[in-house]
């Protein structure tokens, strides 16, 4: 039996607390072994009926990263319309693919896999952003994917070049950037979202 003292994975809650979506990155490559570690974390995520319908496409090559970037939509609440500049784009992407459209739980599987990836990234000091605003048809073509695989989502990755902090929710879910370019992300307060034994 492992207890808290000898459990090597006890940093998970810390990573959950500190992880924020990051959309500006340093131009420094992520070692491939680290990216493979993220896929391993995704591989071991819970899977409905253990069907494991997901595969992962790692993009690191600069030219290909540029093409993937063109298919993505960024930070819809930031006005005027914004996306990372050329010097702050992601250094790598993990594209989550699914292969069985009859599996009604694949979205849950991909969400759990994505969370394992972003938490593993946080543990490595790497910023991440899950992106579902994706031109999936175009991305499928760009990556020359086989027909039996479909694009679910894209995780943008890179060493962090921005700060994002949590704020208490005060009526709007919209995140904002302050004059120092720090991102502020409203989250509903703990005491507002749970019920113990009765409503
Ligand atoms: C399913 C899903 C889809 C998302 N799609 C996008 C997206 O297309 N573009 C983007 O910039 N952020 C996207 N995000 C990031 C969210 O905007 C972000 O998680 C949210 O604002 C809360 O901020 P936090 O991740 O820092 O807690 C997505 C997140 C999730 C979970």
CSV table of C-alpha atoms and ligand atoms in Angstrom, one decimal:
chain,number,residue,atom,x,y,z
A,1,UNK,CA,0.0,0.0,0.0
A,2,UNK,CA,1.2,3.5,-0.8
A,3,UNK,CA,0.4,6.3,1.6
A,4,UNK,CA,0.8,10.1,1.0
A,5,UNK,CA,4.4,10.0,2.3
A,6,UNK,CA,5.8,7.4,-0.1
A,7,UNK,CA,3.5,8.0,-3.1
A,8,UNK,CA,5.6,9.4,-5.9
A,9,UNK,CA,2.6,11.0,-7.6
A,10,UNK,CA,1.5,13.2,-4.7
A,11,UNK,CA,2.2,16.4,-6.8
A,12,UNK,CA,-1.0,16.0,-8.8
A,13,UNK,CA,-3.2,18.3,-6.7
A,14,UNK,CA,-0.5,21.0,-6.9
A,15,UNK,CA,-0.4,20.7,-10.7
A,16,UNK,CA,-4.2,21.0,-10.8
A,17,UNK,CA,-4.1,24.2,-8.7
A,18,UNK,CA,-1.3,25.8,-10.7
A,19,UNK,CA,-2.3,24.8,-14.3
A,20,UNK,CA,-3.9,27.5,-16.4
A,21,UNK,CA,-4.4,27.6,-20.2
A,22,UNK,CA,-1.3,29.3,-21.7
A,23,UNK,CA,-1.4,30.8,-25.1
A,24,UNK,CA,1.9,32.5,-25.4
A,25,UNK,CA,5.1,30.5,-25.5
A,26,UNK,CA,8.9,30.8,-25.5
A,27,UNK,CA,10.5,29.7,-28.8
A,28,UNK,CA,12.3,26.7,-27.2
A,29,UNK,CA,11.8,23.2,-28.4
A,30,UNK,CA,10.2,20.5,-26.1
A,31,UNK,CA,12.3,17.3,-26.0
A,32,UNK,CA,10.6,14.5,-27.8
A,33,UNK,CA,10.9,12.2,-24.7
A,34,UNK,CA,8.8,14.7,-22.7
A,35,UNK,CA,6.1,14.7,-25.4
A,36,UNK,CA,6.1,11.0,-25.5
A,37,UNK,CA,5.7,11.0,-21.7
A,38,UNK,CA,2.6,13.1,-22.2
A,39,UNK,CA,1.2,10.5,-24.6
A,40,UNK,CA,1.9,7.9,-22.1
A,41,UNK,CA,-0.1,9.8,-19.5
A,42,UNK,CA,-2.9,10.0,-22.0
A,43,UNK,CA,-2.7,6.3,-22.8
A,44,UNK,CA,-3.2,5.4,-19.1
A,45,UNK,CA,-6.3,7.6,-18.6
A,46,UNK,CA,-9.6,6.0,-17.8
A,47,UNK,CA,-11.5,4.7,-20.9
A,48,UNK,CA,-15.2,3.8,-21.1
A,49,UNK,CA,-15.4,0.0,-21.4
A,50,UNK,CA,-11.6,0.2,-21.8
A,51,UNK,CA,-12.2,0.6,-25.6
A,52,UNK,CA,-9.3,3.0,-26.0
A,53,UNK,CA,-10.5,4.7,-29.2
A,54,UNK,CA,-7.8,7.4,-29.2
A,55,UNK,CA,-4.6,7.9,-31.0
A,56,UNK,CA,-2.2,10.9,-30.8
A,57,UNK,CA,-0.3,12.8,-33.5
A,58,UNK,CA,2.7,14.8,-32.3
A,59,UNK,CA,3.7,17.9,-34.3
A,60,UNK,CA,7.1,19.5,-33.7
A,61,UNK,CA,8.4,20.3,-37.2
A,62,UNK,CA,8.4,24.1,-37.6
A,63,UNK,CA,6.8,24.2,-41.0
A,64,UNK,CA,4.1,21.7,-40.0
A,65,UNK,CA,3.5,23.6,-36.7
A,66,UNK,CA,2.8,26.7,-38.8
A,67,UNK,CA,0.2,24.9,-40.9
A,68,UNK,CA,-1.5,23.5,-37.8
A,69,UNK,CA,-1.5,26.9,-36.2
A,70,UNK,CA,-3.6,28.2,-39.2
A,71,UNK,CA,-6.4,25.8,-38.3
A,72,UNK,CA,-6.8,27.0,-34.7
A,73,UNK,CA,-9.0,29.6,-33.0
A,74,UNK,CA,-7.6,31.3,-29.9
A,75,UNK,CA,-9.1,33.0,-26.8
A,76,UNK,CA,-12.5,33.9,-28.1
A,77,UNK,CA,-13.2,36.3,-25.1
A,78,UNK,CA,-10.2,38.5,-25.9
A,79,UNK,CA,-11.2,41.5,-27.9
A,80,UNK,CA,-10.2,42.7,-30.5
A,81,UNK,CA,-9.7,39.3,-32.0
A,82,UNK,CA,-6.3,37.9,-30.9
A,83,UNK,CA,-4.0,35.1,-31.6
A,84,UNK,CA,-0.3,34.4,-30.6
A,85,UNK,CA,2.2,36.4,-32.6
A,86,UNK,CA,4.8,34.5,-34.7
A,87,UNK,CA,7.4,34.8,-31.8
A,88,UNK,CA,5.0,33.4,-29.2
A,89,UNK,CA,3.4,30.5,-31.0
A,90,UNK,CA,3.3,26.9,-29.6
A,91,UNK,CA,6.4,24.8,-30.2
A,92,UNK,CA,4.5,21.5,-30.3
A,93,UNK,CA,1.0,20.2,-30.7
A,94,UNK,CA,-0.6,16.9,-29.7
A,95,UNK,CA,-3.6,16.2,-31.9
A,96,UNK,CA,-6.1,13.9,-30.3
A,97,UNK,CA,-7.6,11.5,-32.8
A,98,UNK,CA,-10.5,9.0,-32.4
A,99,UNK,CA,-11.2,6.0,-34.5
A,100,UNK,CA,-14.7,4.8,-33.6
A,101,UNK,CA,-17.6,7.1,-34.3
A,102,UNK,CA,-20.0,4.6,-32.8
A,103,UNK,CA,-18.3,4.9,-29.4
A,104,UNK,CA,-20.7,7.3,-27.7
A,105,UNK,CA,-18.2,7.9,-24.8
A,106,UNK,CA,-15.2,8.9,-26.9
A,107,UNK,CA,-15.6,12.6,-25.9
A,108,UNK,CA,-15.2,11.6,-22.3
A,109,UNK,CA,-12.2,9.5,-23.1
A,110,UNK,CA,-10.6,12.4,-25.0
A,111,UNK,CA,-11.3,14.9,-22.2
A,112,UNK,CA,-9.7,12.6,-19.6
A,113,UNK,CA,-6.7,12.0,-21.9
A,114,UNK,CA,-6.4,15.8,-22.5
A,115,UNK,CA,-6.4,16.5,-18.8
A,116,UNK,CA,-3.7,13.9,-18.2
A,117,UNK,CA,-1.6,15.6,-20.9
A,118,UNK,CA,-2.1,19.2,-19.6
A,119,UNK,CA,-1.4,18.1,-16.0
A,120,UNK,CA,1.8,16.2,-17.0
A,121,UNK,CA,2.8,19.3,-18.9
A,122,UNK,CA,2.3,21.5,-15.8
A,123,UNK,CA,4.5,19.1,-13.8
A,124,UNK,CA,7.2,19.6,-16.5
A,125,UNK,CA,6.8,23.4,-16.3
A,126,UNK,CA,5.3,23.4,-19.8
A,127,UNK,CA,2.3,25.5,-20.7
A,128,UNK,CA,-0.6,24.1,-22.6
A,129,UNK,CA,-4.0,25.0,-24.0
A,130,UNK,CA,-6.7,22.5,-25.1
A,131,UNK,CA,-8.2,23.8,-28.3
A,132,UNK,CA,-11.5,22.6,-29.8
A,133,UNK,CA,-12.0,25.6,-32.1
A,134,UNK,CA,-10.3,23.7,-34.9
A,135,UNK,CA,-10.8,23.5,-38.6
A,136,UNK,CA,-10.9,19.7,-38.5
A,137,UNK,CA,-11.3,19.1,-42.2
A,138,UNK,CA,-8.3,21.2,-43.0
A,139,UNK,CA,-6.2,19.7,-40.2
A,140,UNK,CA,-7.1,16.2,-41.4
A,141,UNK,CA,-5.8,17.2,-44.8
A,142,UNK,CA,-2.6,18.9,-43.5
A,143,UNK,CA,-1.6,15.9,-41.4
A,144,UNK,CA,-2.6,13.5,-44.2
A,145,UNK,CA,-4.5,11.4,-41.7
A,146,UNK,CA,-6.0,8.0,-42.6
A,147,UNK,CA,-9.7,8.1,-43.3
A,148,UNK,CA,-10.6,6.0,-40.3
A,149,UNK,CA,-9.2,8.6,-37.9
A,150,UNK,CA,-10.9,11.8,-37.0
A,151,UNK,CA,-9.6,14.9,-35.3
A,152,UNK,CA,-11.1,15.5,-31.8
A,153,UNK,CA,-9.0,18.3,-30.4
A,154,UNK,CA,-5.5,19.9,-30.4
A,155,UNK,CA,-3.3,20.6,-27.4
A,156,UNK,CA,-0.9,23.5,-27.9
A,157,UNK,CA,2.3,23.2,-25.9
A,158,UNK,CA,5.4,25.2,-25.1
A,159,UNK,CA,7.4,26.7,-22.4
A,160,UNK,CA,5.3,29.5,-20.8
A,161,UNK,CA,5.6,33.1,-21.9
A,162,UNK,CA,2.6,34.4,-20.1
A,163,UNK,CA,1.0,34.5,-16.7
A,164,UNK,CA,-2.6,33.5,-15.9
A,165,UNK,CA,-4.3,33.8,-12.6
A,166,UNK,CA,-7.6,32.7,-11.1
A,167,UNK,CA,-10.2,35.2,-10.0
A,168,UNK,CA,-13.4,34.6,-8.1
A,169,UNK,CA,-16.4,34.5,-10.5
A,170,UNK,CA,-18.3,37.8,-10.3
A,171,UNK,CA,-21.1,37.3,-12.8
A,172,UNK,CA,-19.1,36.8,-16.0
A,173,UNK,CA,-17.2,33.7,-17.2
A,174,UNK,CA,-15.1,35.8,-19.6
A,175,UNK,CA,-11.4,35.9,-18.9
A,176,UNK,CA,-9.5,39.1,-19.5
A,177,UNK,CA,-6.0,40.5,-19.9
A,178,UNK,CA,-4.9,43.4,-17.7
A,179,UNK,CA,-2.5,46.2,-18.7
A,180,UNK,CA,0.5,44.0,-17.8
A,181,UNK,CA,-0.8,41.3,-20.1
A,182,UNK,CA,-1.6,39.0,-17.2
A,183,UNK,CA,-4.6,36.8,-18.0
A,184,UNK,CA,-7.4,36.6,-15.3
A,185,UNK,CA,-9.7,33.6,-15.4
A,186,UNK,CA,-12.9,33.7,-13.3
A,187,UNK,CA,-13.8,30.5,-11.6
A,188,UNK,CA,-16.9,29.8,-9.6
A,189,UNK,CA,-16.2,29.8,-5.9
A,190,UNK,CA,-15.9,26.4,-4.1
A,191,UNK,CA,-18.7,27.2,-1.6
A,192,UNK,CA,-21.1,27.9,-4.6
A,193,UNK,CA,-20.8,24.6,-6.3
A,194,UNK,CA,-21.1,21.8,-3.8
A,195,UNK,CA,-23.9,20.3,-1.7
A,196,UNK,CA,-23.4,18.0,1.2
A,197,UNK,CA,-26.1,15.5,1.9
A,198,UNK,CA,-28.9,17.9,0.8
A,199,UNK,CA,-29.4,20.7,-1.6
B,1,LIG,C1,-13.1,21.5,-24.3
B,1,LIG,C2,-12.3,22.7,-24.3
B,1,LIG,C3,-12.2,23.5,-25.4
B,1,LIG,C4,-11.4,24.6,-25.5
B,1,LIG,N1,-11.2,25.3,-26.7
B,1,LIG,C5,-10.4,26.3,-26.7
B,1,LIG,C6,-10.1,27.0,-27.9
B,1,LIG,O1,-10.6,26.6,-29.0
B,1,LIG,N2,-9.3,28.1,-27.9
B,1,LIG,C7,-8.7,28.5,-26.8
B,1,LIG,O2,-8.0,29.5,-26.8
B,1,LIG,N3,-9.0,28.0,-25.6
B,1,LIG,C8,-9.8,26.9,-25.5
B,1,LIG,N4,-10.0,26.2,-24.3
B,1,LIG,C9,-9.4,26.7,-23.1
B,1,LIG,C10,-10.5,27.4,-22.2
B,1,LIG,O3,-10.7,28.7,-22.7
B,1,LIG,C11,-9.9,27.5,-20.8
B,1,LIG,O4,-9.8,26.2,-20.3
B,1,LIG,C12,-10.9,28.3,-19.9
B,1,LIG,O5,-10.9,29.7,-20.2
B,1,LIG,C13,-10.5,28.2,-18.4
B,1,LIG,O6,-9.2,28.6,-18.2
B,1,LIG,P1,-8.1,27.7,-17.5
B,1,LIG,O7,-7.8,26.5,-18.5
B,1,LIG,O8,-6.9,28.5,-17.4
B,1,LIG,O9,-8.6,27.2,-16.2
B,1,LIG,C14,-10.8,25.1,-24.3
B,1,LIG,C15,-10.9,24.3,-23.1
B,1,LIG,C16,-11.7,23.2,-23.1
B,1,LIG,C17,-11.8,22.4,-21.8
